[in-house]
CSV table of C-alpha atoms and ligand atoms in Angstrom, one decimal:
chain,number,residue,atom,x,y,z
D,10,UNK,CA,-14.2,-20.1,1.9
D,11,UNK,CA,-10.6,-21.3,2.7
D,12,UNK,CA,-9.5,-21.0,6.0
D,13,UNK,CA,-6.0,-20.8,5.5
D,14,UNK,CA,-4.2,-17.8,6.2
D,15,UNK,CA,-0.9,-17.2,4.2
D,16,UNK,CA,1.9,-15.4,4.8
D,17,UNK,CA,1.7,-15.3,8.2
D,18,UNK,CA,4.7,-14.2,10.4
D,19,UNK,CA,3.5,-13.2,13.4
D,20,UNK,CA,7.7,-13.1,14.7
D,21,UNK,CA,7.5,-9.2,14.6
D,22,UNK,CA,10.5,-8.6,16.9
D,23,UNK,CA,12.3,-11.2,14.5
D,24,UNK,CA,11.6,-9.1,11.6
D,25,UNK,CA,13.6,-5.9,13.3
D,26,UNK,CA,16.9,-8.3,14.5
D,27,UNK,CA,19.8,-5.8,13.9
D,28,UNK,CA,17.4,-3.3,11.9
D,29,UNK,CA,16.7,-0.2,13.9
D,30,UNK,CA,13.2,1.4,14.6
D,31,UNK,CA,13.4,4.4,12.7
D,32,UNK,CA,10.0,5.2,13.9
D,33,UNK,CA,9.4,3.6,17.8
D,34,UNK,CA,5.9,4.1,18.8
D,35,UNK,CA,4.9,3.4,22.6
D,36,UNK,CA,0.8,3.0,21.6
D,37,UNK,CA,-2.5,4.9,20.4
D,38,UNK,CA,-2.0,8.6,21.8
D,39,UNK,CA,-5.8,9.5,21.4
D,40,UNK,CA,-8.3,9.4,18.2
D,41,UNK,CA,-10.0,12.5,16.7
D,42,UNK,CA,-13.2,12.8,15.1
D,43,UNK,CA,-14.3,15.4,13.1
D,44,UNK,CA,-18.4,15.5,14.2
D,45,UNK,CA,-21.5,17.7,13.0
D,46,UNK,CA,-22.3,17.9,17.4
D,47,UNK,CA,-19.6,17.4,19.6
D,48,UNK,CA,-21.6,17.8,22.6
D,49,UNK,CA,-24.5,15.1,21.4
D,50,UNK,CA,-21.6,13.3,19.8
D,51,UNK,CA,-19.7,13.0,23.9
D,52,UNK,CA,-23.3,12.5,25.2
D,53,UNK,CA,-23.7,9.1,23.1
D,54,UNK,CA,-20.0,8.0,23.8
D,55,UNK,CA,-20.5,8.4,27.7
D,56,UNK,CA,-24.0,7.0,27.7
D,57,UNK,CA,-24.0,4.5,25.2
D,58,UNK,CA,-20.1,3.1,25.3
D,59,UNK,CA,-18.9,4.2,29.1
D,60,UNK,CA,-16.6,6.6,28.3
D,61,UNK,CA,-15.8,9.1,31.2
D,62,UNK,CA,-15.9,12.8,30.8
D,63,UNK,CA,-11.8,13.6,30.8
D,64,UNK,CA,-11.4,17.2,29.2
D,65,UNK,CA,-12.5,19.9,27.3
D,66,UNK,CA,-11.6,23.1,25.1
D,67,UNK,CA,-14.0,25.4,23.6
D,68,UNK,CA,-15.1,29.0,23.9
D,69,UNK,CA,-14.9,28.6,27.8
D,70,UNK,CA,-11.2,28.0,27.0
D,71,UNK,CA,-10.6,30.8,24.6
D,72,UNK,CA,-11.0,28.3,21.7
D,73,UNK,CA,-13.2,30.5,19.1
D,74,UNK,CA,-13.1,28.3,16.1
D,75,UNK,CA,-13.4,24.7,17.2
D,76,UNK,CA,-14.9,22.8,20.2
D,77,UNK,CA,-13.2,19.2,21.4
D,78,UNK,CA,-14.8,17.0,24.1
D,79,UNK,CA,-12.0,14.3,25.6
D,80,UNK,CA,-13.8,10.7,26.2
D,81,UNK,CA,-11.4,8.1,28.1
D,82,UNK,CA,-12.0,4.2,28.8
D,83,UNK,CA,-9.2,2.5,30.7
D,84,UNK,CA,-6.5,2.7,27.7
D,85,UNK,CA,-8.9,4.2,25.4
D,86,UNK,CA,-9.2,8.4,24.6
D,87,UNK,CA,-11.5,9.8,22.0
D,88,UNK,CA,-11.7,13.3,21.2
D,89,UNK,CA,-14.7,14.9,19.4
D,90,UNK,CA,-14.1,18.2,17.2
D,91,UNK,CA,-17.1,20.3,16.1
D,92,UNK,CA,-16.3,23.7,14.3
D,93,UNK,CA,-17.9,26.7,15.7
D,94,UNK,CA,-18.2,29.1,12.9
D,95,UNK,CA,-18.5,28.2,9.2
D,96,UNK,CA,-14.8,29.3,8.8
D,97,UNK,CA,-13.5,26.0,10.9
D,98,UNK,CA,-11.7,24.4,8.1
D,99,UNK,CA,-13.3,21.1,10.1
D,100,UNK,CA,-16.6,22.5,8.2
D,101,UNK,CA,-14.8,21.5,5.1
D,102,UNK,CA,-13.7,17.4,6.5
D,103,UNK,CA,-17.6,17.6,7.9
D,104,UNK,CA,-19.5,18.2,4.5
D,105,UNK,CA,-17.4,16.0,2.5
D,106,UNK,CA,-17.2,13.1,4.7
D,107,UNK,CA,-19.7,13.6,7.6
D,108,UNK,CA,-18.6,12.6,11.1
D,109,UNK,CA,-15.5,10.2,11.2
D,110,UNK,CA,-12.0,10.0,12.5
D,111,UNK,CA,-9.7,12.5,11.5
D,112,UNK,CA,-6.7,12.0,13.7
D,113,UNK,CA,-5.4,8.9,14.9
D,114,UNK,CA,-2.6,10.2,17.4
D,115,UNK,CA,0.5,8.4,17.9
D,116,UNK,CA,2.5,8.3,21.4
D,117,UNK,CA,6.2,9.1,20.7
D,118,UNK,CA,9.1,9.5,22.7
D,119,UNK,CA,10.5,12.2,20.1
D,120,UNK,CA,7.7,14.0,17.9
D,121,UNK,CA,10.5,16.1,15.7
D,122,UNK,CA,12.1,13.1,15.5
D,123,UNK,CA,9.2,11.2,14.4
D,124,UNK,CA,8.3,13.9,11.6
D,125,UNK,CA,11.6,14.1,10.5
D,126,UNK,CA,11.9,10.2,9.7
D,127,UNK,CA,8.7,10.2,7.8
D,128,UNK,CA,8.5,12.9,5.8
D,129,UNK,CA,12.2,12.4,4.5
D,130,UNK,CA,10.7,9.3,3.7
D,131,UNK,CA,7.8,10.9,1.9
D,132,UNK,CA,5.0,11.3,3.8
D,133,UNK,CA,3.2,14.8,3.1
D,134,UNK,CA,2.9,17.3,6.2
D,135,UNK,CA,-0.1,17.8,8.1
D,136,UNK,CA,1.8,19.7,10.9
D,137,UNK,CA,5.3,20.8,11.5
D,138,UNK,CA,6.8,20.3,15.2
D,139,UNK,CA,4.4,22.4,16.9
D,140,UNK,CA,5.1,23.1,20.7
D,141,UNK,CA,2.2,23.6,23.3
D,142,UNK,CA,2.4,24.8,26.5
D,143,UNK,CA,0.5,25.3,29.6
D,144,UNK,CA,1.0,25.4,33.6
D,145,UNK,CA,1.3,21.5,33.2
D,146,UNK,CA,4.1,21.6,30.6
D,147,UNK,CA,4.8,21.3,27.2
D,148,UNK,CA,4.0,18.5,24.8
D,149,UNK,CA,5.5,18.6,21.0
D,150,UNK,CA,3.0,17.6,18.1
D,151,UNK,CA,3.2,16.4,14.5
D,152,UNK,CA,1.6,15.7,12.2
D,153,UNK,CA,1.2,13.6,8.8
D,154,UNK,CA,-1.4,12.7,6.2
D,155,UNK,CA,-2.1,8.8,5.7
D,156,UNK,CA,-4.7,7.3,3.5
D,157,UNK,CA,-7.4,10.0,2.3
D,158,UNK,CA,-7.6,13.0,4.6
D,159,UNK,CA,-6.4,11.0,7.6
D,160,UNK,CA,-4.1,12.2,9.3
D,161,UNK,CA,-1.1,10.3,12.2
D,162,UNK,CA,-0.5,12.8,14.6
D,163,UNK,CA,2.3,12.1,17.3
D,164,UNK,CA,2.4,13.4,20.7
D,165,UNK,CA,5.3,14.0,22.7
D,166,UNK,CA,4.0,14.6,26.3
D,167,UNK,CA,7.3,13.4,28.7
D,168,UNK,CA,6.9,16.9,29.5
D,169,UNK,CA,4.1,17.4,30.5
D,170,UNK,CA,1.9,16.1,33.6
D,171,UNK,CA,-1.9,17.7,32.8
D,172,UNK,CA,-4.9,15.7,31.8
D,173,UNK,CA,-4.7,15.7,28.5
D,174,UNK,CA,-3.1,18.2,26.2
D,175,UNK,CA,-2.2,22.1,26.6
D,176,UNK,CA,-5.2,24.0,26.1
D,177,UNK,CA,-7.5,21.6,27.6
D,178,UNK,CA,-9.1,21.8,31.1
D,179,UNK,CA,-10.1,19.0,33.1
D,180,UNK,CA,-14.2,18.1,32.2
D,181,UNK,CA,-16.0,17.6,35.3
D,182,UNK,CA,-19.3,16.0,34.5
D,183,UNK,CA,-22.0,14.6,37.4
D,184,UNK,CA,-23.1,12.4,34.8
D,185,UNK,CA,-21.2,9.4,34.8
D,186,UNK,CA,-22.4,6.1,33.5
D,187,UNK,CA,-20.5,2.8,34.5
D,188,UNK,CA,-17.9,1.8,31.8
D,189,UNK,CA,-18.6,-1.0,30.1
D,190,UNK,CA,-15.0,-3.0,30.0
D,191,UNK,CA,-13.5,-1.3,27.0
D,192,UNK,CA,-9.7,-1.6,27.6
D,193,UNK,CA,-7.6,-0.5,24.6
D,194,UNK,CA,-7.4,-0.2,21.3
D,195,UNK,CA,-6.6,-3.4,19.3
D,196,UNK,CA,-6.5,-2.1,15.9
D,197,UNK,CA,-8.1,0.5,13.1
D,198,UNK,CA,-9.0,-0.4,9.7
D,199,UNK,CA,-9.0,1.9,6.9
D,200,UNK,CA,-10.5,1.4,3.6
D,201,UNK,CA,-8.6,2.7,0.8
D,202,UNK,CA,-9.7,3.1,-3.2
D,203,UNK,CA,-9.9,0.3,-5.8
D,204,UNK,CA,-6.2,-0.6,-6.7
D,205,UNK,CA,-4.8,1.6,-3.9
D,206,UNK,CA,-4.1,-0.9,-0.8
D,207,UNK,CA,-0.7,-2.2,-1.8
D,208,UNK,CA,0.5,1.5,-2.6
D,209,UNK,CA,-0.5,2.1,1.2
D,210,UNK,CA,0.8,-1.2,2.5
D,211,UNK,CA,4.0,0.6,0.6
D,212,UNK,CA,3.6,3.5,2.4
D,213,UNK,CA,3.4,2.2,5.8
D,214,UNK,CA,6.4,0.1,5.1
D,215,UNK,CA,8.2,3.0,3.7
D,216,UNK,CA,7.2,5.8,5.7
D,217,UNK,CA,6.4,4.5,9.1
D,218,UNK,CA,8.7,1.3,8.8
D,219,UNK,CA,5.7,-0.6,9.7
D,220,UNK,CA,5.8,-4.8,8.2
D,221,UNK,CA,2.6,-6.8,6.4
D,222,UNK,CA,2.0,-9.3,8.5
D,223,UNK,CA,-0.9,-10.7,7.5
D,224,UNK,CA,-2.6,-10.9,3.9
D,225,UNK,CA,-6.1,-12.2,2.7
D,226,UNK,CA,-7.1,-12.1,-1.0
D,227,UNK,CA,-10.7,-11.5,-2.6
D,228,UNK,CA,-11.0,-15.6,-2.5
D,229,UNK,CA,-10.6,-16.0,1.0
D,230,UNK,CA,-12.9,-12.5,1.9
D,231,UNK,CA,-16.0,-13.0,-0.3
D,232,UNK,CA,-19.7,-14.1,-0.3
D,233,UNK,CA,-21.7,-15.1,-3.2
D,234,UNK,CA,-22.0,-11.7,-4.2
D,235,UNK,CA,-19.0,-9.7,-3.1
D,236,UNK,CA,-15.8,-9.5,-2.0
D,237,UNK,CA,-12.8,-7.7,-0.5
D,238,UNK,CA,-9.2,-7.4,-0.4
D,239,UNK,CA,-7.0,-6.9,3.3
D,240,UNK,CA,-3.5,-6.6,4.3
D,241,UNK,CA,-2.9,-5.9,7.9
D,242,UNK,CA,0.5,-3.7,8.4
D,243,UNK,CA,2.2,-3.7,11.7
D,244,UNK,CA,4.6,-1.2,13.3
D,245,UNK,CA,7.8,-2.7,15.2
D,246,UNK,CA,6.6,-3.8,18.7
D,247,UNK,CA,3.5,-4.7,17.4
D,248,UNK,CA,1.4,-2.5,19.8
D,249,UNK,CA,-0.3,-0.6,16.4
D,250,UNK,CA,-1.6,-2.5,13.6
D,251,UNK,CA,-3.5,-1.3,11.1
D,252,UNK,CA,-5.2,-3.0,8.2
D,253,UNK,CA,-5.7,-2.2,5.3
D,254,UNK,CA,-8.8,-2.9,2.8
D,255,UNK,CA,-9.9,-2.3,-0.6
D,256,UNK,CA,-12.8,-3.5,-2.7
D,257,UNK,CA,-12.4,-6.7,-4.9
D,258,UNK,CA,-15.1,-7.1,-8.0
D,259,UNK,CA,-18.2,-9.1,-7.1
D,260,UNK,CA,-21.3,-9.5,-9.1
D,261,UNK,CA,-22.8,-6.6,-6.4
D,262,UNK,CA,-21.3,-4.2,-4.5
D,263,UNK,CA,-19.1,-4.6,-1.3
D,264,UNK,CA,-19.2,-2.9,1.7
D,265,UNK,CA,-16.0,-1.5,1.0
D,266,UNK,CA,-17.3,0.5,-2.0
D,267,UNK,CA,-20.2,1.5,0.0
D,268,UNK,CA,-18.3,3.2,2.6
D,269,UNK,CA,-15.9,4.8,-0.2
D,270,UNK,CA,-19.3,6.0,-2.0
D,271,UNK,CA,-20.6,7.4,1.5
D,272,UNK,CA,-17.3,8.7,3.2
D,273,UNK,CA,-16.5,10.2,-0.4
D,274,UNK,CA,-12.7,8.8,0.1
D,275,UNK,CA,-10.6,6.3,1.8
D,276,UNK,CA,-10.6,6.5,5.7
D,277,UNK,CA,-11.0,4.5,8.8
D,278,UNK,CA,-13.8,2.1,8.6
D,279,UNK,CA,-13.5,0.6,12.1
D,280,UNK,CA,-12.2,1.0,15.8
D,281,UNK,CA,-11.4,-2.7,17.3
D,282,UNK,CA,-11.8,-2.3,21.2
D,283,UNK,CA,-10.4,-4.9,23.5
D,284,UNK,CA,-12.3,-6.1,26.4
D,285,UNK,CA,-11.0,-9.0,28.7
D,286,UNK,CA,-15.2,-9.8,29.0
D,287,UNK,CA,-16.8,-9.3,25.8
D,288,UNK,CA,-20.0,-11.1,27.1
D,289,UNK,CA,-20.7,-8.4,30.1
D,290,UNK,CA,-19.4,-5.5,27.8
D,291,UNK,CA,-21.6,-7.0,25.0
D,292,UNK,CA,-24.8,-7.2,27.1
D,293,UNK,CA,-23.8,-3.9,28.4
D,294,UNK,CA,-23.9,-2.2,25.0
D,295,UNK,CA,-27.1,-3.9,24.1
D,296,UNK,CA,-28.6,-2.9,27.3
D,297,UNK,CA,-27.6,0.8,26.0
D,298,UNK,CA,-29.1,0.8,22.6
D,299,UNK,CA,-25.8,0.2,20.9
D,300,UNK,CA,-26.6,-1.6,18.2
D,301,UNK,CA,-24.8,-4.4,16.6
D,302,UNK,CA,-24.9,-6.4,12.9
D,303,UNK,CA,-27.8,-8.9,12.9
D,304,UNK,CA,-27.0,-12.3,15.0
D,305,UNK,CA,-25.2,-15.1,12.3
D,306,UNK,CA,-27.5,-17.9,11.4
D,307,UNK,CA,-27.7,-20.7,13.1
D,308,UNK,CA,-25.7,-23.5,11.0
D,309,UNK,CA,-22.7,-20.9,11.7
D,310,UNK,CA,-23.1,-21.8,15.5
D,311,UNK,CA,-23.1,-25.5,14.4
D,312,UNK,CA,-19.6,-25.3,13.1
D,313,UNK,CA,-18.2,-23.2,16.1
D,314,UNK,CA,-17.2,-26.2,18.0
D,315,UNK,CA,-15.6,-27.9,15.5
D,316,UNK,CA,-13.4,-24.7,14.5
D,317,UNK,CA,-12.1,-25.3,17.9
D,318,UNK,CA,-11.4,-28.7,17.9
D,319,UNK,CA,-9.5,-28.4,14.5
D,320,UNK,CA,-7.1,-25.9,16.8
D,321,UNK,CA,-7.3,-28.2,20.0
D,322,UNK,CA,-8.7,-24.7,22.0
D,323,UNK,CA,-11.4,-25.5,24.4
D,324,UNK,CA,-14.1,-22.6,24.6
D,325,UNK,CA,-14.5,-20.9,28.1
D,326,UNK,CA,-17.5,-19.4,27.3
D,327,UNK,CA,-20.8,-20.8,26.9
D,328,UNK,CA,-21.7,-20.9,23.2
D,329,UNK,CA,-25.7,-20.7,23.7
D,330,UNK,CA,-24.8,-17.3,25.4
D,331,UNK,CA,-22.2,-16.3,22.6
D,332,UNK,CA,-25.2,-16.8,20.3
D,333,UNK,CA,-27.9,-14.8,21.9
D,334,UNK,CA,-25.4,-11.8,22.0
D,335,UNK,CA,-24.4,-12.5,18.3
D,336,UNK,CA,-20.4,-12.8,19.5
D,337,UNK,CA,-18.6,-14.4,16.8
D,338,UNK,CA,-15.7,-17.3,17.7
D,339,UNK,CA,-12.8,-17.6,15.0
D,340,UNK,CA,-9.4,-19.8,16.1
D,341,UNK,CA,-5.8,-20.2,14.9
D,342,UNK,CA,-3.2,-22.2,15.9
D,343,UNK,CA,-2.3,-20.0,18.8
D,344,UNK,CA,-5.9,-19.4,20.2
D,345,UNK,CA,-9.1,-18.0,19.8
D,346,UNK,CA,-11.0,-14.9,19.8
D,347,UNK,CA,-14.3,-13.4,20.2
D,348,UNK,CA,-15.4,-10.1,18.3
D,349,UNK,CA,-18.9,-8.5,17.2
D,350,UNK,CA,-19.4,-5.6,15.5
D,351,UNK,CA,-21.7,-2.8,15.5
D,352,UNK,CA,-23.5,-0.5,13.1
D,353,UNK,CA,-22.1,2.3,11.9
D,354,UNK,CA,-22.4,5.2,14.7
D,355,UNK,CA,-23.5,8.0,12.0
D,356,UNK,CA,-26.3,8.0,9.9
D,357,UNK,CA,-23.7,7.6,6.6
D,358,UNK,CA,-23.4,4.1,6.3
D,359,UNK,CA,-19.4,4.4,7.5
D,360,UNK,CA,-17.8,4.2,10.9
D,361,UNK,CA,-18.2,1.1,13.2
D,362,UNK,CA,-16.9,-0.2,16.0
D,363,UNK,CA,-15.5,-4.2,16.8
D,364,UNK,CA,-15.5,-5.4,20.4
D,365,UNK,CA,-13.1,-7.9,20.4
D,366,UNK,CA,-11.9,-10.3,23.1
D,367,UNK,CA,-8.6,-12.2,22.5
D,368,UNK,CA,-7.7,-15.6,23.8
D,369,UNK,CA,-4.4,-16.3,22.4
D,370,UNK,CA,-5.2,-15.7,19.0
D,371,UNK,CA,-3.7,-12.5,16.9
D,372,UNK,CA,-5.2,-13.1,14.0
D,373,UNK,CA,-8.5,-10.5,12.7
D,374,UNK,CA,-11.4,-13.3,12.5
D,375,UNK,CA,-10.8,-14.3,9.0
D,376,UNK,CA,-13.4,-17.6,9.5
D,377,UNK,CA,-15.8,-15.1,10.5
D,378,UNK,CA,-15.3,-13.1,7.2
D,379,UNK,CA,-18.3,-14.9,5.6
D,380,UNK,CA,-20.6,-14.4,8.1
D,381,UNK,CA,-19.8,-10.7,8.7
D,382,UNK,CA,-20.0,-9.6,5.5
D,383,UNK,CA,-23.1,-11.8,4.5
D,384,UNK,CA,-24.7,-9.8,7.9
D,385,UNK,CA,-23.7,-6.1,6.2
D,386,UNK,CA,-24.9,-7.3,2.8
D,387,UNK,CA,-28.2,-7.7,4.7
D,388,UNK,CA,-28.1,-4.0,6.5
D,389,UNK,CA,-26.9,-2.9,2.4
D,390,UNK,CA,-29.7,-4.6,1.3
D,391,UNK,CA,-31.8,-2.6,3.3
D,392,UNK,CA,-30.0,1.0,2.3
D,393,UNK,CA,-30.4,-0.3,-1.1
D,394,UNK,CA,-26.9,-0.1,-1.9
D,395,UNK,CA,-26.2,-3.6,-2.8
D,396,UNK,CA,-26.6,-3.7,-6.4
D,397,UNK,CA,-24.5,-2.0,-9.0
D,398,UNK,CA,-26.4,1.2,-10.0
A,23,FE2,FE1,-11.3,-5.6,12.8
C-alpha cells in the first residue's frame, strides 16, 4: 500500500483568507443515539467508557413519548434516546437501523442563523428554529438532515446557564465509575452508499462551507480482498472534521458495505475520542470489557520503528506495551499518532468507537489502513459476511 497521502493541505485558516464563514461552528454540541434501552444503553457508557451521569428527561420530567439519558467525559456528551410507546417516531429510526447516532449537535453562536445559511444552500429541514425554555434560560435549536437519516442539529445556548438543555434535570447517580481519559471528540466518520461520497463531500462544501482536506483512493485503502474509498471534509477552524467513506469493489466485500447492509443506509460508522494517554485509557477499557479489533500481527510491529524514522519522530511510548494493548502507531511529516479501535457497541455489526492519541500528527492513520481493515475482515469472517452472497 502506498503511503503517500495526496492532496493534503492542512493550511485550513489559509483556505478562508478574505472568505467569510458563512457557517462558524465553536465544536461538537452533544451526539444523540437513537437506542432499543436507554437505561442499559447509559449503564454500559458509565461502566464500561467512564462517562458521568449529567442529565435526564423522561416521564419523571413530563416527557411521555421519549426517554434521553445525558453521558459527559471532559469535552465529551452523549445522549441516549429510547421511545416509550410504539408511536415514538424513534421506533421507526430503531427498526430500520437498530441503535446508532441520530444527532450529531453542532455549537453555534446563532442557530437561525445557522439554518438559514444551510438550507438556502440546500440542505433539507429536520427542524425549524425551535426555542426552549426553562428556569435556566433559553437555548435556540435547528436542525438539518446530512447523509442518510442523520441529522446536524445546532444549539444556541449563550442563553442559557443549566446543565444541559431545557427540559432536562440534572441526573444524580451514586454510581460513578472513574473516567477513563476520554477528552473530546476528534472526528465522526460516516459511511455513505456506493457512488455517493463525492455528492456528500459536495454537500458539506456547499451547504456547511466545510473544505476536503484530505483524500485517499481504493488503492491506497485496500487489502487483498477489499477496499474503500475516504475523503475527510473540514469545517473552517478545523475543530469538526468529518470523513467521509464509501465502498470501492474488491474481489469480497468491504466493511463499508457490511455496515450499509446492516445499518440499512448511510450513517456514522465511528466516534474518534481523544485521550492525551491512550495507554492508561486503553488498559482502562480493557480492564472493563470494552472490547477492541484483534491485536495486528507481529511483522506490523516490526515496521513501526522504521515508520518513525522515515518522519525523524522519536516514539515516547514503549512499543512492547503499544503491542500488548493492540495501539496502532501511523506518522506524517508533522508527527505521530496512536489510535485503536473497538468492536461495534451493538449487536448489528455497525457503530465503533477509535481512541486516538495525537502527537503532532493530523492525519487519520492511513499506514494503519492495511492492518485495520485486514483485523475487521477477520471479525467479517467470522459474521460470515465476507464473501459476495
Ligand atoms: Fe477515524
Amino acid at each position: 500500500m502506498s503511503k503517500k497521502i495526496e492532496s493534503v493541505n492542512y493550511g485550513l485558516e489559509k483556505i478562508f483568507d478574505g472568505a467569510q464563514d458563512f457557517l462558524p461552528l465553536l465544536g461538537t454540541d452533544y451526539v444523540e443515539l437513537y437506542v432499543g434501552n436507554a437505561k442499559q444503553a447509559a449503564h454500559f457508557y458509565k461502566s464500561a467508557f467512564g462517562f458521568q451521569s449529567l442529565a435526564y428527561k423522561g416521564l419523571e420530567t413530563g416527557s411521555k413519548d421519549t426517554v434521553s439519558y445525558v453521558l459527559v467525559q471532559d469535552k465529551i456528551r452523549l445522549v441516549l434516546t429510547s421511545p416509550l410507546n410504539s408511536k415514538s417516531k424513534v421506533n421507526d429510526h430503531i427498526v430500520k437501523h437498530g441503535d446508532g447516532v441520530k444527532v450529531i449537535a453542532l455549537w453555534v453562536e446563532d442557530a437561525r442563523a445557522a439554518y438559514e445559511e444551510t438550507t438556502k444552500r440546500g440542505a433539507k429541514s429536520f427542524l425549524e428554529p425551535t426555542v426552549e425554555k426553562d428556569e435556566n434560560g433559553e437555548v435556540v435549536k435547528a436542525g438539518i438532515y446530512t447523509y442518510g437519516e442523520t441529522v446536524h442539529m445546532f444549539v444556541e445556548r449563550k442563553n442559557f446557564k443549566g446543565t444541559f438543555l431545557p427540559g432536562y434535570k440534572i441526573w444524580e447517580s451514586d454510581f460513578k465509575p472513574e473516567p477513563v481519559g476520554l477528552k473530546f471528540i476528534d472526528h465522526m466518520v460516516g459511511n455513505v452508499g456506493w457512488n455517493e461520497m463525492n455528492t456528500w463531500v459536495k454537500w458539506y462544501e456547499d451547504v456547511m462551507g466545510f473544505v476536503n482536506f484530505l483524500s485517499f483512493d481504493d488503492k491506497q485503502i485496500h487489502t487483498e480482498y477489499s477496499a474503500l474509498m475516504s475523503k475527510v471534509m473540514s469545517n473552517g477552524n478545523g475543530r469538526i472534521k468529518f470523513p467521509i467513506n464509501e465502498p470501492a469493489e474488491g474481489i469480497k466485500k468491504s466493511q463499508i458495505e457490511e455496515y450499509l447492509d446492516f445499518y440499512e443506509g448511510a450513517g456514522v460508522q465511528h466516534i474518534a475520542v481523544s485521550t492525551d494517554d491512550i495507554i492508561k485509557t486503553v488498559s482502562d477499557l480493557r480492564a472493563r470489557g470494552v472490547e477492541f479489533l484483534s491485536v495486528p500481527p507481529d511483522e506490523y510491529y516490526r515496521a513501526v520503528p522504521g515508520r518513525l524514522e522515515e518522519f525523524s519522530h522519536e516514539l515516547r511510548e514503549d512499543l512492547e506495551r503499544l503491542k500488548s494493548l493492540g495501539i496502532m502507531v501511523d506518522a506524517d511529516e508533522e508527527g505521530y499518532l496512536l489510535q485503536i479501535f473497538t468492536k461495534p457497541v451493538q449487536d448489528r455489526p455497525t457503530l465503533f468507537f477509535e481512541i486516538i492519541q495525537r502527537m503532532g500528527a493530523k492525519g487519520f492513520g492511513a499506514g494503519n489502513f492495511k492492518a485495520l481493515f485486514e483485523s475487521i475482515e477477520r471479525e467479517q469472517a467470522l459474521r460470515g459476511t465476507l464473501d459476495k452472497s
